[in-house]
CSV table of C-alpha atoms in Angstrom, one decimal:
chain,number,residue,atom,x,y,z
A,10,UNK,CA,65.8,159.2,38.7
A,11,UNK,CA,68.5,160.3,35.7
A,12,UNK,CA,69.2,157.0,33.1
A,13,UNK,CA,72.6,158.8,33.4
A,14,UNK,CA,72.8,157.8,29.5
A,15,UNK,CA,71.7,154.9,29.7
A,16,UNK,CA,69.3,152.8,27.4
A,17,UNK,CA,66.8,151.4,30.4
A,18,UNK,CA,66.7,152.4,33.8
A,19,UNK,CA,64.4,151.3,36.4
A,20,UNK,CA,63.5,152.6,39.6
A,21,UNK,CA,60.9,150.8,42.2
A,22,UNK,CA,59.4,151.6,45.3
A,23,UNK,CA,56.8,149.7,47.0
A,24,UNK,CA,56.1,148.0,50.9
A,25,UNK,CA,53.3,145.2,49.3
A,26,UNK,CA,52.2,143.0,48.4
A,27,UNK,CA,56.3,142.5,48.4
A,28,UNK,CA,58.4,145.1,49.2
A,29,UNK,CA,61.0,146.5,46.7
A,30,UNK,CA,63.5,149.4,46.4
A,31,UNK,CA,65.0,148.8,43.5
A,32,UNK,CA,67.3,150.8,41.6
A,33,UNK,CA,69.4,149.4,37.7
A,34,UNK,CA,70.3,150.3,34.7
A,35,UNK,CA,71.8,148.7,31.3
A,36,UNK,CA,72.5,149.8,28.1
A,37,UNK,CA,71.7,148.3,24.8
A,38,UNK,CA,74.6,145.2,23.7
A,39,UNK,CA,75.0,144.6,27.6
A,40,UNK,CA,73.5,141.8,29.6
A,41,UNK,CA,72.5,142.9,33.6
A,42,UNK,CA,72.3,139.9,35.6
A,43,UNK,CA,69.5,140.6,39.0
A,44,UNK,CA,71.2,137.9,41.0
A,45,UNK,CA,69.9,137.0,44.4
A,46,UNK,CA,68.2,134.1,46.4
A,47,UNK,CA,64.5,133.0,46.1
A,48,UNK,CA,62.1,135.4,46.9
A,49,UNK,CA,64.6,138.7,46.8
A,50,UNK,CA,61.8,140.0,44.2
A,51,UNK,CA,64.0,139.2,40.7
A,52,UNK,CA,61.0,137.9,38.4
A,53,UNK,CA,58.7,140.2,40.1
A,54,UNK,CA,61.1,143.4,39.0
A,55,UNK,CA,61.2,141.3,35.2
A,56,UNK,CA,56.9,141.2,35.8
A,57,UNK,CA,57.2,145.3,36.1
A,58,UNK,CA,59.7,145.8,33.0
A,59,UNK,CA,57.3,144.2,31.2
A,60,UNK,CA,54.1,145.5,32.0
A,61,UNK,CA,52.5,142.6,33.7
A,62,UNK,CA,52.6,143.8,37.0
A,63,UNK,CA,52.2,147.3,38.3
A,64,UNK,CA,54.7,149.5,41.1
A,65,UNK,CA,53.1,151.3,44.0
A,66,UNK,CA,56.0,154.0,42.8
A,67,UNK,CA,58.5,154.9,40.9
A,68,UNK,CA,59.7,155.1,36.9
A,69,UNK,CA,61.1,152.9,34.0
A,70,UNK,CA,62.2,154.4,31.4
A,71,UNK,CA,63.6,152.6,27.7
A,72,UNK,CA,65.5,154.7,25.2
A,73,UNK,CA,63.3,157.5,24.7
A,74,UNK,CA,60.1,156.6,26.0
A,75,UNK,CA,58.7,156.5,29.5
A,76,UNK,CA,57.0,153.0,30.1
A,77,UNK,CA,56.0,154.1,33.6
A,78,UNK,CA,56.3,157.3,35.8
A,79,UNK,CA,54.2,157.1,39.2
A,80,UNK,CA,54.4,160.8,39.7
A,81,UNK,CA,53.5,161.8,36.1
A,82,UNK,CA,50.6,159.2,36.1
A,83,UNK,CA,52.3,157.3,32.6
A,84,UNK,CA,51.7,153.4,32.7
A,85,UNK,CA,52.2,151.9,29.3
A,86,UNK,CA,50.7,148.7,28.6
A,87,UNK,CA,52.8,145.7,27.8
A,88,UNK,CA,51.3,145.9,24.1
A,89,UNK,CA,53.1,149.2,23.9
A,90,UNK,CA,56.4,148.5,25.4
A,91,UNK,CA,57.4,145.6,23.0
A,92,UNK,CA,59.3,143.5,25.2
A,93,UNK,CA,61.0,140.2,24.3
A,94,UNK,CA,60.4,138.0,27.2
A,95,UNK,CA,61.3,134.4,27.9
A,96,UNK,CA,59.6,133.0,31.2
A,97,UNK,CA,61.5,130.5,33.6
A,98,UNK,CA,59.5,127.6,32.2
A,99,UNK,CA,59.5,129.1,28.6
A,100,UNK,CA,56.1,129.5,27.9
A,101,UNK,CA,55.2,127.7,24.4
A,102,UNK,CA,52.1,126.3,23.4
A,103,UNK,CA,51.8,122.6,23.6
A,104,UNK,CA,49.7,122.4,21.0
A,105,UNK,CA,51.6,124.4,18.4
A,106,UNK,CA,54.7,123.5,16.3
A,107,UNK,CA,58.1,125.5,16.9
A,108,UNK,CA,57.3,127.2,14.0
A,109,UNK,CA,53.8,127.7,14.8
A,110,UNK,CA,54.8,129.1,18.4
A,111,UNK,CA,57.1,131.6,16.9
A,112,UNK,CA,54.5,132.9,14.4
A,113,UNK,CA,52.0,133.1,17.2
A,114,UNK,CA,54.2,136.4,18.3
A,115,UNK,CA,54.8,137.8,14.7
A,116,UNK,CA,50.9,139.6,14.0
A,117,UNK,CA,52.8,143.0,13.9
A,118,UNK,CA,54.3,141.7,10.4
A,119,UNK,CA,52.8,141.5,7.1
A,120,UNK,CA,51.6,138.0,6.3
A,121,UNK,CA,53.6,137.7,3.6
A,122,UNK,CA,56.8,138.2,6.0
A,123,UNK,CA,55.5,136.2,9.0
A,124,UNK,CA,57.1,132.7,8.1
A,125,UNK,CA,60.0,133.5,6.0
A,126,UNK,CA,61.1,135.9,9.9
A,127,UNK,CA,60.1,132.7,12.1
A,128,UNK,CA,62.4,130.4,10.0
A,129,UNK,CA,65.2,132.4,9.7
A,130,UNK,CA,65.2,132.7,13.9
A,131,UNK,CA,64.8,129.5,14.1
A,132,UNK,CA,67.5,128.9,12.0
A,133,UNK,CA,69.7,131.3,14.0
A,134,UNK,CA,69.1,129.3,17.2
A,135,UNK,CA,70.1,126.3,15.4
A,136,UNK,CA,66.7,124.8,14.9
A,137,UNK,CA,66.4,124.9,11.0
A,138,UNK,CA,64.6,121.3,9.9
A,139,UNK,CA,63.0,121.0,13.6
A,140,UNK,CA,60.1,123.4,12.3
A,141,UNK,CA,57.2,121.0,12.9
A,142,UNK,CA,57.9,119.2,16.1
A,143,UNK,CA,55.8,120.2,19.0
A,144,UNK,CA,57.0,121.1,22.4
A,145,UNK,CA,56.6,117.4,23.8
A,146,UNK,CA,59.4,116.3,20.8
A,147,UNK,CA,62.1,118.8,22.0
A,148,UNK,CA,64.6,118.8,24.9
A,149,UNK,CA,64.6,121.3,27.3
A,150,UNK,CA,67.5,123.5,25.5
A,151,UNK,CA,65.4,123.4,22.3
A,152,UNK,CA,62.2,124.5,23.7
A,153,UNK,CA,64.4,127.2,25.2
A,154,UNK,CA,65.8,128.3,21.9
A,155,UNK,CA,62.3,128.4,20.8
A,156,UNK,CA,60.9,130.7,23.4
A,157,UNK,CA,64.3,132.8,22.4
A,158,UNK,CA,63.5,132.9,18.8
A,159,UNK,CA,59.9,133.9,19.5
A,160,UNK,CA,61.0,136.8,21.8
A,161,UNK,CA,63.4,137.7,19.3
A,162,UNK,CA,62.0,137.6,16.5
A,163,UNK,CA,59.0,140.2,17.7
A,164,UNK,CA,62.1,142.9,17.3
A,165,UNK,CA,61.6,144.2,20.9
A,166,UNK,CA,62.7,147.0,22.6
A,167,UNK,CA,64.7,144.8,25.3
A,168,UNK,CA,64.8,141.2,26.0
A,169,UNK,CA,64.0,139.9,29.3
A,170,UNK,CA,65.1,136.1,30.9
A,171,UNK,CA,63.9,135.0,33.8
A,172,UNK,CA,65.9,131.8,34.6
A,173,UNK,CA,66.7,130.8,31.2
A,174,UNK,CA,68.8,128.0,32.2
A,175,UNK,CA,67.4,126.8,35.4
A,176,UNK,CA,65.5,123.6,33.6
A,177,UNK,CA,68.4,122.2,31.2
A,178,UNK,CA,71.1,119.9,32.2
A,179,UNK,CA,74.7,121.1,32.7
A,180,UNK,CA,76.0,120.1,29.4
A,181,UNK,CA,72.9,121.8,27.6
A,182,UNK,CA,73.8,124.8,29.2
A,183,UNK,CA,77.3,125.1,28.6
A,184,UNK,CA,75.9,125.0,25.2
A,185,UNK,CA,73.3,127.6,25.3
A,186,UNK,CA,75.4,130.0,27.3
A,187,UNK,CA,77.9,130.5,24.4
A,188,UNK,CA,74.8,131.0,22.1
A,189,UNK,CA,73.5,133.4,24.1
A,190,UNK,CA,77.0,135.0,24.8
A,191,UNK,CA,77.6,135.6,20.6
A,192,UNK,CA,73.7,136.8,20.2
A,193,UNK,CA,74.2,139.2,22.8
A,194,UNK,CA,77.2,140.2,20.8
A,195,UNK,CA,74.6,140.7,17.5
A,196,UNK,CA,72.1,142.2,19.5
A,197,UNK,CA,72.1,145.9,20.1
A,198,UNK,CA,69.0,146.5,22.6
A,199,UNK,CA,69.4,145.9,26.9
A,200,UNK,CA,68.9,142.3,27.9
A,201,UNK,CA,68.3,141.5,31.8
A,202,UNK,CA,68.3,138.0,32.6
A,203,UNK,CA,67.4,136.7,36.1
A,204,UNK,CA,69.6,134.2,38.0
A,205,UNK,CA,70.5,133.6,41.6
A,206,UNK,CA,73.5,131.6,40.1
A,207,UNK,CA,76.6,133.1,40.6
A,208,UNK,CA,78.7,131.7,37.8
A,209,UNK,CA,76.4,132.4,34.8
A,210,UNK,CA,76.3,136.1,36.0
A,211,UNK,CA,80.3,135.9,36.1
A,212,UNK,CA,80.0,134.4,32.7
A,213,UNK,CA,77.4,136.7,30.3
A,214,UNK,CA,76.7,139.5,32.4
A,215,UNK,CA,78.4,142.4,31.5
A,216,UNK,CA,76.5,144.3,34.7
A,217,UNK,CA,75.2,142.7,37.7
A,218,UNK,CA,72.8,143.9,40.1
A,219,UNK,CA,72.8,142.0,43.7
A,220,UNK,CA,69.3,142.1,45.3
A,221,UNK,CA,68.4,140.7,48.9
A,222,UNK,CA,64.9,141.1,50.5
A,223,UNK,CA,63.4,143.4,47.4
A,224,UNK,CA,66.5,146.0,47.8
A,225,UNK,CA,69.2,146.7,45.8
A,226,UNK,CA,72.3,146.2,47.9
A,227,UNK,CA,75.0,146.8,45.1
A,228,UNK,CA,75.4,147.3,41.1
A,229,UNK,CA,77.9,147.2,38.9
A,230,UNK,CA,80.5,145.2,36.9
A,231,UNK,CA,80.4,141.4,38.0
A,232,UNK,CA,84.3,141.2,39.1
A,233,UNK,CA,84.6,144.4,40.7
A,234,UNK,CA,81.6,143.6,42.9
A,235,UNK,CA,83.2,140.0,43.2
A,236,UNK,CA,86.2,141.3,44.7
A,237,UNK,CA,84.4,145.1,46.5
A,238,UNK,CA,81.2,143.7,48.1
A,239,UNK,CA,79.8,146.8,49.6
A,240,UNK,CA,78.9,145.3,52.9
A,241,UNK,CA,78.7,142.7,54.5
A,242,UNK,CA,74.8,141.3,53.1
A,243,UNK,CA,76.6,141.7,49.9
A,244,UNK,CA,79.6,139.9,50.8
A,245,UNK,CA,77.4,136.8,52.3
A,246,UNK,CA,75.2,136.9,48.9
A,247,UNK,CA,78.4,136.3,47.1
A,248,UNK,CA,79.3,133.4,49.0
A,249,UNK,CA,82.0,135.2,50.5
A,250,UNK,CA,82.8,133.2,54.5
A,251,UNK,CA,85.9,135.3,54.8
A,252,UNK,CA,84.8,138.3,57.1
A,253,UNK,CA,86.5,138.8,60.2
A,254,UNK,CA,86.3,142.4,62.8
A,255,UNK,CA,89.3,144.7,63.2
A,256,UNK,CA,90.7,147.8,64.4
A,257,UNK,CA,91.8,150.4,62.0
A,258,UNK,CA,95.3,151.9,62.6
A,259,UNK,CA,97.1,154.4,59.5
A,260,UNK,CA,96.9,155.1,56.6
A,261,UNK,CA,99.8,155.2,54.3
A,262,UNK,CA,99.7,157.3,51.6
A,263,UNK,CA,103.0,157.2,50.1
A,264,UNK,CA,103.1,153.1,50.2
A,265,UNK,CA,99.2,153.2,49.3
A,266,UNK,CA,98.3,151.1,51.7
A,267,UNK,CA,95.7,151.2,55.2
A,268,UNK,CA,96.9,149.7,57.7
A,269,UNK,CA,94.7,147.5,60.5
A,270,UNK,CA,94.5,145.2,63.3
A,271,UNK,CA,92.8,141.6,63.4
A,272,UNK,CA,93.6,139.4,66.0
A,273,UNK,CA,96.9,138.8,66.7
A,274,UNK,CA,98.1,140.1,63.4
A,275,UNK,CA,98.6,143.5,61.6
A,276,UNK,CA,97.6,143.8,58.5
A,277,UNK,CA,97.7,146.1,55.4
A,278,UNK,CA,95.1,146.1,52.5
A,279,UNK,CA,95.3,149.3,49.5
A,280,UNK,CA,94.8,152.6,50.6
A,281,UNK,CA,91.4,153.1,51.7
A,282,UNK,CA,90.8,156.8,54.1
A,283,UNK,CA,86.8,156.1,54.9
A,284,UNK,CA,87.7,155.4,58.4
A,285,UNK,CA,89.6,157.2,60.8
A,286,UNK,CA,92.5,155.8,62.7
A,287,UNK,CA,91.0,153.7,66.0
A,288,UNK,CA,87.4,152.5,64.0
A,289,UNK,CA,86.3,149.3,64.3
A,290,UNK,CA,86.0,147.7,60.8
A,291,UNK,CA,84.6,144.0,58.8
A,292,UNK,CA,87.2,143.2,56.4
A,293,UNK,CA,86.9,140.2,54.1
A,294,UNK,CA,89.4,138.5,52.1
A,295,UNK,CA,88.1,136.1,48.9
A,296,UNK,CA,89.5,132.7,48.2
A,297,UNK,CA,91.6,134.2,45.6
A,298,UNK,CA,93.8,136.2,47.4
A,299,UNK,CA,94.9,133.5,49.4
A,300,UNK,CA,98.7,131.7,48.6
A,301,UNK,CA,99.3,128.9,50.5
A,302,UNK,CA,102.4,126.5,51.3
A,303,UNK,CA,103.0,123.5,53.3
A,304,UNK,CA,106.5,124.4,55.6
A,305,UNK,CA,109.6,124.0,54.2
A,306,UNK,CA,107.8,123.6,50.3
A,307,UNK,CA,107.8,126.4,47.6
A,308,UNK,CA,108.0,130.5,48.2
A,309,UNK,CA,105.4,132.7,49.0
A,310,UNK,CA,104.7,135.9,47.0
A,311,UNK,CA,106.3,139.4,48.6
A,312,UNK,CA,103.1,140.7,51.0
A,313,UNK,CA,102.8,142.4,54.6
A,314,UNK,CA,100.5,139.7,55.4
A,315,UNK,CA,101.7,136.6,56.0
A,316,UNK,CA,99.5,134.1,58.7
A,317,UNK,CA,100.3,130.9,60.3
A,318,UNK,CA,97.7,128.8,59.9
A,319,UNK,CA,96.8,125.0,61.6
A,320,UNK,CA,94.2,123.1,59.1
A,321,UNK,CA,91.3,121.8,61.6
A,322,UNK,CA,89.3,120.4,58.5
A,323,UNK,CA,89.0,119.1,55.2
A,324,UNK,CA,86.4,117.9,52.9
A,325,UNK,CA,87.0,117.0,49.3
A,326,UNK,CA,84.8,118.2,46.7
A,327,UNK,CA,86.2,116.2,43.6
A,328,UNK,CA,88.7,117.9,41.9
A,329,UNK,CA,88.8,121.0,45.1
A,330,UNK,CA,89.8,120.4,48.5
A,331,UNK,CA,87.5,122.9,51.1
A,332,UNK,CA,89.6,123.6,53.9
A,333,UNK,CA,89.4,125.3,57.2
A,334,UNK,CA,91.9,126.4,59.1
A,335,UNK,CA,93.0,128.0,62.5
A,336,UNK,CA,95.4,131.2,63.1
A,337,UNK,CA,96.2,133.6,65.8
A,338,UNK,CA,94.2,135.5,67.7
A,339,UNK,CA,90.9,134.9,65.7
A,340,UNK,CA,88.0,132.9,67.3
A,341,UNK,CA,86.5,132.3,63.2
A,342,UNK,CA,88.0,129.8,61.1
A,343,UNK,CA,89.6,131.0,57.6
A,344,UNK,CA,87.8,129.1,55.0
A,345,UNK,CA,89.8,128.0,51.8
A,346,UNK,CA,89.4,126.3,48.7
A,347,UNK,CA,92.6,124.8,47.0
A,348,UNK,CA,92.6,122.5,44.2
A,349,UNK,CA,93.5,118.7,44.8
A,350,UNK,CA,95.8,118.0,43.9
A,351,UNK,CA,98.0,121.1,45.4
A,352,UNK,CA,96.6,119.8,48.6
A,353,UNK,CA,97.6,116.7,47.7
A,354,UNK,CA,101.3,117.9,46.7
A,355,UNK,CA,101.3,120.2,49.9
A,356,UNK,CA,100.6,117.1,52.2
A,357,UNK,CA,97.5,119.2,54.1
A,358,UNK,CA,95.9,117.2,56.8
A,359,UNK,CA,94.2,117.9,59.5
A,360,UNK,CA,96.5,119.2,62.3
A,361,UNK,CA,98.9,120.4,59.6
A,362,UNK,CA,100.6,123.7,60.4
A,363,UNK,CA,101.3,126.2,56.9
A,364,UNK,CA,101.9,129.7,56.5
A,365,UNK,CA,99.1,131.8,54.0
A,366,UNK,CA,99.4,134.5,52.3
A,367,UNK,CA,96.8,137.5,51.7
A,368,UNK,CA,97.3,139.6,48.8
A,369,UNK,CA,97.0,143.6,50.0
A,370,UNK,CA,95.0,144.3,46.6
A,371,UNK,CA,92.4,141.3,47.8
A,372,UNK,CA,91.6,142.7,50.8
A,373,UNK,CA,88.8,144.3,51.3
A,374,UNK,CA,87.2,146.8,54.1
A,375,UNK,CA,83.6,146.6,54.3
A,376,UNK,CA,81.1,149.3,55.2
């Protein structure tokens, strides 16, 4: 495997005790998000960075030194790779004081420098006067900027998060994620968090990696994998309900566009020559490249692809309206999401007939 220039890479290869082929990479000052459901292999992959669990095959590699190479028998021990990592449950001693927990990681200072580096982390995580409370006397966001400090303040070669926000309530965490967001920004080394949210990945990441089933299905920025799944395990992984089968027609070069068939309706999405004239294709469409209007109400924006559509259900979901709907030719239901109270404005009710619009550039063929 080449890093390509990059900072870390990793690549993993094994059929037990869980099976993995996994291939990532991030550079130092940039967040990778491994998003995927339980048991798609995220924390064991964040075990492996960090030298608590060993690969059947294959390398990691951080700046200039090989932390683990298969072929070349190299294994470095997680002593030697100097990782910052915070565990899902954070991982402090009950026993110890904040300040106490973070000095507990500091032996490769002089003693001298020990305390004045643990109170100037905690400090930097907004903990300065909380030095003496134990675990037991903090919320869940403060023992989580604990576990940050320590990790941090070990000066490690990457930081790894497994989950960092799983146990803190919502407001906690809209907190924490703009702390992390501006340390990130201060920080120069690779940081790969683990999450199988969706919107926090959106949010930090500056890379995301999709894994399913220990394999890599896709990597790259967050909103151009968002919007160009590559397939359709990817597409499902994003949450993405809008995939439907169709028949591939032209290709337009001079108007950019591809043109296809899909039920009753023809179709054009940008330019996209994988697939020859008469192949059968998935296509998808997100929730944002859908414009909707209620008859008679409003214009819709200039496209090829313009749907009738009959709404045969709605279910509110406080301030968003879920709604599926009916159109030509096409046994699966087209699934949108449309705030309140433009559902409210539109008069959509079950029954309803309105025409939709999807965008060319928000179309996607999948492989």
């Amino acid at each position: 495997m080449s890093c390509h220039g990059a900072d870390f890479c990793l690549t993993i290869q094994q059929h037990s005790p869980i099976f993995l082929d996994a291939t990532f990479s991030c550079n130092g000052g940039q967040l990778l998000a491994l998003v995927g459901p339980s048991g798609s292999g995220k924390s064991t992959l964040l075990r492996m960075i960090a030298g608590l669990s060993r690969p059947a095959a294959g390398q990691i590699i951080c700046g200039d030194s090989c932390w683990y190479d298969q072929a070349q028998g190299i294994w470095r021990s997680p002593q030697q790779r100097h990782v910052g990592f915070v565990p899902q449950h954070y991982g402090l001693f009950p026993h110890m004081t904040a300040l106490a927990n973070i000095l507990a990681g500091l032996h490769h200072l002089p003693d001298h420098k020990r305390e004045p580096c643990a109170r100037e982390w905690l400090a930097r995580v907004h903990l300065a006067g909380l030095e003496q409370r134990r675990p037991a006397e903090l919320s869940g966001g403060q023992q989580q900027r604990v576990a940050l400090a320590r990790a941090l303040a070990r000066e490690p070669s990457m930081l790894l998060l497994d989950e960092p926000f799983a146990a803190v309530d919502r407001a906690t965490r809209e907190t924490l994620y703009i702390e992390l967001a501006e340390l990130k920004r201060e920080l120069s080394l690779p940081i790969i968090m683990v999450t199988h949210d969706l919107g926090e990945a959106l949010l930090l990441a500056d890379r995301m990696t999709l894994l399913s089933h220990g394999k890599t299905l896709q990597s790259g920025q967050p909103r151009e994998i968002l919007t160009r799944p590559v397939n359709e395990a990817a597409a499902r992984l994003l949450g993405i309900r809008n995939l439907f089968d169709g028949e591939l027609l032209r290709h337009d070069e001079q108007a950019g566009l591809t043109w296809f068939r899909s039920g009753d309706h023809l179709l054009a999405c940008r330019l996209d020559a994988r697939w020859a004239p008469g192949s059968r294709v998935r296509w998808m469409v997100p929730n944002s490249a859908i414009r909707l209007r209620a008859a008679g109400q409003g214009s819709l924006p200039a496209s090829h692809n313009q749907l009738r559509i009959t709404v045969r259900g709605i279910l509110e979901l406080g301030d968003e309206v879920r709604i599926t709907a009916a159109f030509a030719g096409q046994e699966l239901p087209l699934h949108l999401l449309v705030p309140f109270r433009l559902a409210q404005k539109l008069d959509l009710r079950v029954g309803s007939a309105t025409d939709v619009v999807l965008l060319e550039e928000g179309l996607h063929i999948l492989n």
